[in-house]
Amino acid sequence: MTHAVLDRIAAAHQRPGPVVMGVVNVTPDSFSDGGRWIETDSAIAHGRELVAEGATIVDVGGESTRPGAERPSEDEELRRVVPVVEALAADGIAVSIDTMRASVAGAALDAGAVIINDVSGGLADPSMPALVAASGAPFVVMHWRGHAHDMQTRAEYDDVVAEVCAEMMARVDVLLAAGAARDQLVLDPGIGFAKTAEHNWQLLADLERVVDLGHPVLLGTSRKGFLGSVGRAEGDERPLDARAVVTAATSARAARAGVWCVRVHDVTATVDAIDVATALGELSS
């Protein structure tokens, strides 16, 4: 990696395998833990806990992107995230801001965030590419086809891996044209966003094709519905708080594929899975 922020994060990581990004949802309605960290003090404490468990990055978000979610106002999103970002950054923690709004991303960068994680890849806010270019901050370009309220109606592909790769690279071209640098851009195939369970498994099976696009890759599978149902009969899905192990299994798969970062709620389980893969000689040091 040649981007200064990503290089610093890699140096702080000091372990084989991908960087671990811990999730802090400062929301009342996130699919996995909505409301648990909505209070500023509890969100800050949780971010610190994730770092103690082995996260190198803490991803702070104030808008749920679960299927069917409604968007908060800009003011409400700012109220939720900025104090949390500011406190964690003051501790020296590498913070990413999970937002689709350029105004929120800019405020979070001013508060000390170092990465913008935009699930829309810059599509939701036409001001985002210019902010990315002006800030120079690493930017996560996730594959996205629409907002949460109707995204699953867009889950139609002839070749999901090829189409996801092509659509992400089209966003890269837009960001480069806006003045962003190539080494700023991180790719995320958008597991669960406008994708069926079958699409998610196909992307996981062929993650190397995403890595081969030449950008750092972030993977976010944590606690998602397809992991609740894998191997289970209908009506017998794993509850949200029982998906740490299946999430960790996908993190180990991502590590073998060479992804840069895995975004998870249950940091300890993922760190353990990556440690096992390392002990088996499956990862380079």
CSV table of C-alpha atoms in Angstrom, one decimal:
chain,number,residue,atom,x,y,z
A,1,MET,CA,0.0,0.0,0.0
A,2,THR,CA,1.2,3.5,-0.7
A,3,HIS,CA,-1.5,5.7,0.9
A,4,ALA,CA,-0.1,7.1,4.1
A,5,VAL,CA,-3.2,6.4,6.2
A,6,LEU,CA,-3.4,2.8,5.0
A,7,ASP,CA,0.3,2.3,5.5
A,8,ARG,CA,0.0,3.6,9.1
A,9,ILE,CA,-2.9,1.3,9.8
A,10,ALA,CA,-1.0,-1.7,8.3
A,11,ALA,CA,2.0,-0.8,10.6
A,12,ALA,CA,-0.3,-0.6,13.6
A,13,HIS,CA,-1.9,-3.9,12.8
A,14,GLN,CA,1.2,-6.0,13.3
A,15,ARG,CA,-0.4,-9.3,12.6
A,16,PRO,CA,-0.7,-11.6,9.6
A,17,GLY,CA,-3.9,-11.4,7.7
A,18,PRO,CA,-6.5,-8.7,7.2
A,19,VAL,CA,-6.9,-5.6,9.4
A,20,VAL,CA,-10.0,-6.0,11.6
A,21,MET,CA,-12.6,-3.2,11.6
A,22,GLY,CA,-14.9,-3.1,14.6
A,23,VAL,CA,-18.5,-1.8,14.2
A,24,VAL,CA,-20.1,0.9,16.3
A,25,ASN,CA,-23.7,1.5,15.2
A,26,VAL,CA,-24.9,4.7,16.9
A,27,THR,CA,-28.4,4.0,15.7
A,28,PRO,CA,-31.7,2.9,17.2
A,29,ASP,CA,-32.5,0.6,14.3
A,30,SER,CA,-29.5,-1.3,12.9
A,31,PHE,CA,-30.3,-4.9,12.1
A,32,SER,CA,-27.8,-6.5,14.5
A,33,ASP,CA,-27.6,-4.2,17.5
A,34,GLY,CA,-29.9,-1.3,17.0
A,35,GLY,CA,-30.1,0.9,20.2
A,36,ARG,CA,-27.3,-0.8,22.2
A,37,TRP,CA,-24.9,2.0,21.5
A,38,ILE,CA,-27.2,4.9,20.7
A,39,GLU,CA,-26.0,6.9,23.7
A,40,THR,CA,-22.7,8.7,23.1
A,41,ASP,CA,-20.9,7.4,26.2
A,42,SER,CA,-21.9,3.8,25.5
A,43,ALA,CA,-20.8,4.1,21.9
A,44,ILE,CA,-17.4,5.5,22.9
A,45,ALA,CA,-16.9,2.8,25.5
A,46,HIS,CA,-17.9,0.1,22.9
A,47,GLY,CA,-15.3,1.5,20.4
A,48,ARG,CA,-12.6,1.2,23.0
A,49,GLU,CA,-13.7,-2.3,23.9
A,50,LEU,CA,-13.4,-3.3,20.2
A,51,VAL,CA,-9.9,-2.0,20.1
A,52,ALA,CA,-9.0,-3.9,23.3
A,53,GLU,CA,-10.3,-7.1,21.6
A,54,GLY,CA,-8.1,-6.6,18.5
A,55,ALA,CA,-9.7,-4.2,16.1
A,56,THR,CA,-7.3,-1.8,14.4
A,57,ILE,CA,-10.1,0.4,13.0
A,58,VAL,CA,-13.4,1.5,14.5
A,59,ASP,CA,-16.2,2.2,12.0
A,60,VAL,CA,-18.7,4.7,13.4
A,61,GLY,CA,-22.1,5.0,11.7
A,62,GLY,CA,-25.3,6.9,12.5
A,63,GLU,CA,-27.6,5.5,9.8
A,64,SER,CA,-28.9,2.0,9.5
A,65,THR,CA,-28.6,0.4,6.1
A,66,ARG,CA,-30.6,-2.7,6.9
A,67,PRO,CA,-33.2,-3.6,4.3
A,68,GLY,CA,-36.2,-1.4,4.7
A,69,ALA,CA,-34.5,1.2,6.9
A,70,GLU,CA,-35.5,4.9,6.8
A,71,ARG,CA,-32.9,7.5,6.7
A,72,PRO,CA,-32.3,9.9,9.7
A,73,SER,CA,-32.0,13.6,9.0
A,74,GLU,CA,-28.6,15.1,8.4
A,75,ASP,CA,-28.7,16.9,11.7
A,76,GLU,CA,-29.6,13.7,13.6
A,77,GLU,CA,-26.8,11.7,11.9
A,78,LEU,CA,-24.3,14.4,12.8
A,79,ARG,CA,-25.5,14.5,16.4
A,80,ARG,CA,-25.1,10.8,16.7
A,81,VAL,CA,-21.6,10.3,15.2
A,82,VAL,CA,-19.4,13.4,15.6
A,83,PRO,CA,-18.9,13.2,19.4
A,84,VAL,CA,-18.1,9.5,19.2
A,85,VAL,CA,-15.6,10.0,16.4
A,86,GLU,CA,-14.0,12.9,18.2
A,87,ALA,CA,-13.5,10.9,21.5
A,88,LEU,CA,-12.2,7.8,19.8
A,89,ALA,CA,-9.8,9.7,17.6
A,90,ALA,CA,-8.5,11.6,20.6
A,91,ASP,CA,-7.5,8.2,22.0
A,92,GLY,CA,-5.4,7.7,18.9
A,93,ILE,CA,-7.8,5.2,17.4
A,94,ALA,CA,-8.1,5.0,13.6
A,95,VAL,CA,-11.7,5.8,13.0
A,96,SER,CA,-13.7,5.4,9.8
A,97,ILE,CA,-17.0,7.2,9.3
A,98,ASP,CA,-19.8,5.1,7.8
A,99,THR,CA,-22.0,7.5,6.0
A,100,MET,CA,-23.5,8.3,2.6
A,101,ARG,CA,-23.5,12.1,3.2
A,102,ALA,CA,-20.6,14.2,2.2
A,103,SER,CA,-21.5,16.8,4.9
A,104,VAL,CA,-21.3,14.1,7.6
A,105,ALA,CA,-18.1,12.6,6.1
A,106,GLY,CA,-16.5,16.1,6.2
A,107,ALA,CA,-17.6,16.8,9.7
A,108,ALA,CA,-16.2,13.4,10.8
A,109,LEU,CA,-12.9,14.0,9.1
A,110,ASP,CA,-12.7,17.4,10.9
A,111,ALA,CA,-13.4,15.5,14.2
A,112,GLY,CA,-10.5,13.1,13.6
A,113,ALA,CA,-11.8,10.3,11.3
A,114,VAL,CA,-9.2,9.1,8.8
A,115,ILE,CA,-11.4,6.9,6.4
A,116,ILE,CA,-14.7,7.4,4.7
A,117,ASN,CA,-16.8,4.2,4.4
A,118,ASP,CA,-19.7,5.0,2.0
A,119,VAL,CA,-22.0,2.0,1.3
A,120,SER,CA,-23.2,3.8,-1.8
A,121,GLY,CA,-19.7,4.2,-3.3
A,122,GLY,CA,-20.4,7.9,-3.7
A,123,LEU,CA,-23.7,7.4,-5.6
A,124,ALA,CA,-26.1,8.6,-2.8
A,125,ASP,CA,-24.6,12.1,-2.6
A,126,PRO,CA,-23.3,13.9,-5.7
A,127,SER,CA,-21.0,16.0,-3.5
A,128,MET,CA,-19.1,13.0,-2.2
A,129,PRO,CA,-16.6,12.5,-5.0
A,130,ALA,CA,-15.4,16.1,-4.7
A,131,LEU,CA,-15.0,15.7,-0.9
A,132,VAL,CA,-13.0,12.5,-1.4
A,133,ALA,CA,-10.7,14.3,-3.9
A,134,ALA,CA,-10.3,17.4,-1.7
A,135,SER,CA,-9.7,15.5,1.6
A,136,GLY,CA,-7.3,12.9,0.3
A,137,ALA,CA,-8.8,10.4,2.8
A,138,PRO,CA,-9.1,6.7,2.0
A,139,PHE,CA,-12.6,6.0,0.6
A,140,VAL,CA,-14.4,2.7,0.6
A,141,VAL,CA,-16.2,2.2,-2.7
A,142,MET,CA,-18.9,-0.3,-1.9
A,143,HIS,CA,-21.0,-2.0,-4.6
A,144,TRP,CA,-24.5,-0.5,-4.3
A,145,ARG,CA,-27.6,-0.3,-6.4
A,146,GLY,CA,-30.0,1.7,-4.2
A,147,HIS,CA,-31.2,2.7,-0.8
A,148,ALA,CA,-32.2,0.2,1.9
A,149,HIS,CA,-36.0,0.7,1.4
A,150,ASP,CA,-35.9,-1.1,-2.0
A,151,MET,CA,-32.4,-2.4,-2.6
A,152,GLN,CA,-33.4,-6.1,-2.6
A,153,THR,CA,-35.7,-5.5,-5.7
A,154,ARG,CA,-32.4,-4.8,-7.6
A,155,ALA,CA,-30.8,-8.2,-6.9
A,156,GLU,CA,-30.8,-9.4,-10.5
A,157,TYR,CA,-27.5,-10.5,-12.1
A,158,ASP,CA,-26.4,-12.8,-15.0
A,159,ASP,CA,-22.9,-13.1,-13.5
A,160,VAL,CA,-22.9,-11.5,-10.1
A,161,VAL,CA,-19.1,-11.5,-9.6
A,162,ALA,CA,-18.4,-10.0,-13.0
A,163,GLU,CA,-21.1,-7.4,-12.7
A,164,VAL,CA,-20.2,-6.4,-9.2
A,165,CYS,CA,-16.5,-6.0,-10.2
A,166,ALA,CA,-17.5,-3.9,-13.3
A,167,GLU,CA,-19.9,-1.7,-11.3
A,168,MET,CA,-17.3,-1.0,-8.6
A,169,MET,CA,-14.7,-0.1,-11.2
A,170,ALA,CA,-17.1,2.2,-12.9
A,171,ARG,CA,-17.4,4.1,-9.6
A,172,VAL,CA,-13.6,4.1,-9.4
A,173,ASP,CA,-13.5,5.8,-12.8
A,174,VAL,CA,-15.9,8.5,-11.6
A,175,LEU,CA,-13.9,9.1,-8.5
A,176,LEU,CA,-10.7,9.4,-10.4
A,177,ALA,CA,-12.3,11.8,-12.8
A,178,ALA,CA,-13.3,13.9,-9.9
A,179,GLY,CA,-9.7,14.1,-8.8
A,180,ALA,CA,-9.3,11.3,-6.3
A,181,ALA,CA,-6.1,9.4,-6.3
A,182,ARG,CA,-6.1,5.7,-7.1
A,183,ASP,CA,-4.3,4.8,-3.8
A,184,GLN,CA,-7.2,6.4,-1.9
A,185,LEU,CA,-9.8,3.9,-3.1
A,186,VAL,CA,-10.7,0.7,-1.3
A,187,LEU,CA,-13.3,-1.8,-2.8
A,188,ASP,CA,-16.1,-3.5,-1.0
A,189,PRO,CA,-18.3,-6.0,-2.9
A,190,GLY,CA,-21.3,-5.1,-0.8
A,191,ILE,CA,-22.3,-8.5,0.6
A,192,GLY,CA,-26.0,-8.4,1.4
A,193,PHE,CA,-26.7,-5.2,-0.5
A,194,ALA,CA,-29.0,-5.9,-3.5
A,195,LYS,CA,-27.9,-9.5,-3.3
A,196,THR,CA,-29.5,-12.8,-2.5
A,197,ALA,CA,-27.9,-15.5,-0.3
A,198,GLU,CA,-26.8,-17.3,-3.5
A,199,HIS,CA,-25.2,-14.1,-4.8
A,200,ASN,CA,-23.3,-13.6,-1.5
A,201,TRP,CA,-21.9,-17.1,-1.5
A,202,GLN,CA,-20.8,-16.7,-5.2
A,203,LEU,CA,-18.9,-13.5,-4.3
A,204,LEU,CA,-17.3,-15.2,-1.3
A,205,ALA,CA,-16.2,-18.2,-3.4
A,206,ASP,CA,-14.6,-15.9,-6.0
A,207,LEU,CA,-13.2,-13.2,-3.7
A,208,GLU,CA,-9.8,-13.5,-5.4
A,209,ARG,CA,-11.4,-11.9,-8.5
A,210,VAL,CA,-12.2,-8.8,-6.5
A,211,VAL,CA,-8.7,-8.7,-4.9
A,212,ASP,CA,-7.2,-9.0,-8.4
A,213,LEU,CA,-8.8,-5.7,-9.4
A,214,GLY,CA,-5.7,-4.1,-7.7
A,215,HIS,CA,-7.2,-2.2,-4.9
A,216,PRO,CA,-7.3,-3.0,-1.2
A,217,VAL,CA,-10.6,-4.9,-0.4
A,218,LEU,CA,-12.9,-4.6,2.6
A,219,LEU,CA,-15.3,-7.4,3.3
A,220,GLY,CA,-18.4,-7.0,5.5
A,221,THR,CA,-20.4,-10.1,6.1
A,222,SER,CA,-20.9,-9.8,9.9
A,223,ARG,CA,-24.2,-11.2,11.3
A,224,LYS,CA,-25.9,-10.9,7.9
A,225,GLY,CA,-29.0,-12.9,7.1
A,226,PHE,CA,-27.4,-15.4,4.7
A,227,LEU,CA,-25.1,-16.5,7.6
A,228,GLY,CA,-28.1,-16.9,9.9
A,229,SER,CA,-29.7,-19.4,7.4
A,230,VAL,CA,-26.7,-21.3,6.1
A,231,GLY,CA,-27.1,-25.0,6.9
A,232,ARG,CA,-30.4,-24.4,8.7
A,233,ALA,CA,-34.0,-25.3,7.9
A,234,GLU,CA,-36.4,-22.4,7.2
A,235,GLY,CA,-37.6,-21.1,10.6
A,236,ASP,CA,-34.5,-22.4,12.4
A,237,GLU,CA,-32.1,-19.6,11.5
A,238,ARG,CA,-29.4,-18.6,13.9
A,239,PRO,CA,-30.3,-15.5,15.9
A,240,LEU,CA,-28.2,-12.4,15.4
A,241,ASP,CA,-26.2,-12.8,18.6
A,242,ALA,CA,-25.3,-16.4,17.5
A,243,ARG,CA,-23.6,-15.6,14.3
A,244,ALA,CA,-20.1,-14.8,15.5
A,245,VAL,CA,-18.7,-18.2,14.5
A,246,VAL,CA,-20.1,-18.2,11.0
A,247,THR,CA,-18.9,-14.6,10.5
A,248,ALA,CA,-15.5,-15.7,11.7
A,249,ALA,CA,-15.5,-18.5,9.1
A,250,THR,CA,-16.1,-15.9,6.4
A,251,SER,CA,-13.3,-13.7,7.8
A,252,ALA,CA,-10.9,-16.7,7.5
A,253,ARG,CA,-12.0,-17.2,4.0
A,254,ALA,CA,-11.4,-13.5,3.3
A,255,ALA,CA,-8.0,-13.7,4.8
A,256,ARG,CA,-7.0,-16.6,2.5
A,257,ALA,CA,-8.2,-14.5,-0.5
A,258,GLY,CA,-5.9,-11.6,0.5
A,259,VAL,CA,-8.5,-9.0,1.5
A,260,TRP,CA,-7.1,-5.9,3.3
A,261,CYS,CA,-9.8,-5.6,6.0
A,262,VAL,CA,-12.8,-7.4,7.5
A,263,ARG,CA,-15.6,-5.4,9.1
A,264,VAL,CA,-17.2,-7.2,12.0
A,265,HIS,CA,-19.2,-6.8,15.2
A,266,ASP,CA,-17.6,-9.7,17.1
A,267,VAL,CA,-13.9,-8.9,17.0
A,268,THR,CA,-12.6,-11.7,19.2
A,269,ALA,CA,-14.1,-14.5,17.1
A,270,THR,CA,-12.7,-13.1,13.9
A,271,VAL,CA,-9.2,-12.6,15.4
A,272,ASP,CA,-9.3,-16.2,16.7
A,273,ALA,CA,-10.2,-17.5,13.2
A,274,ILE,CA,-7.4,-15.5,11.6
A,275,ASP,CA,-5.0,-16.8,14.2
A,276,VAL,CA,-5.9,-20.4,13.3
A,277,ALA,CA,-5.5,-19.7,9.6
A,278,THR,CA,-2.1,-18.2,10.4
A,279,ALA,CA,-1.0,-21.2,12.5
A,280,LEU,CA,-2.0,-23.5,9.6
A,281,GLY,CA,0.3,-21.6,7.3
A,282,GLU,CA,-2.6,-20.4,5.1
A,283,LEU,CA,-1.6,-16.7,5.4
A,284,SER,CA,1.6,-14.9,4.6
A,285,SER,CA,3.2,-13.0,7.5
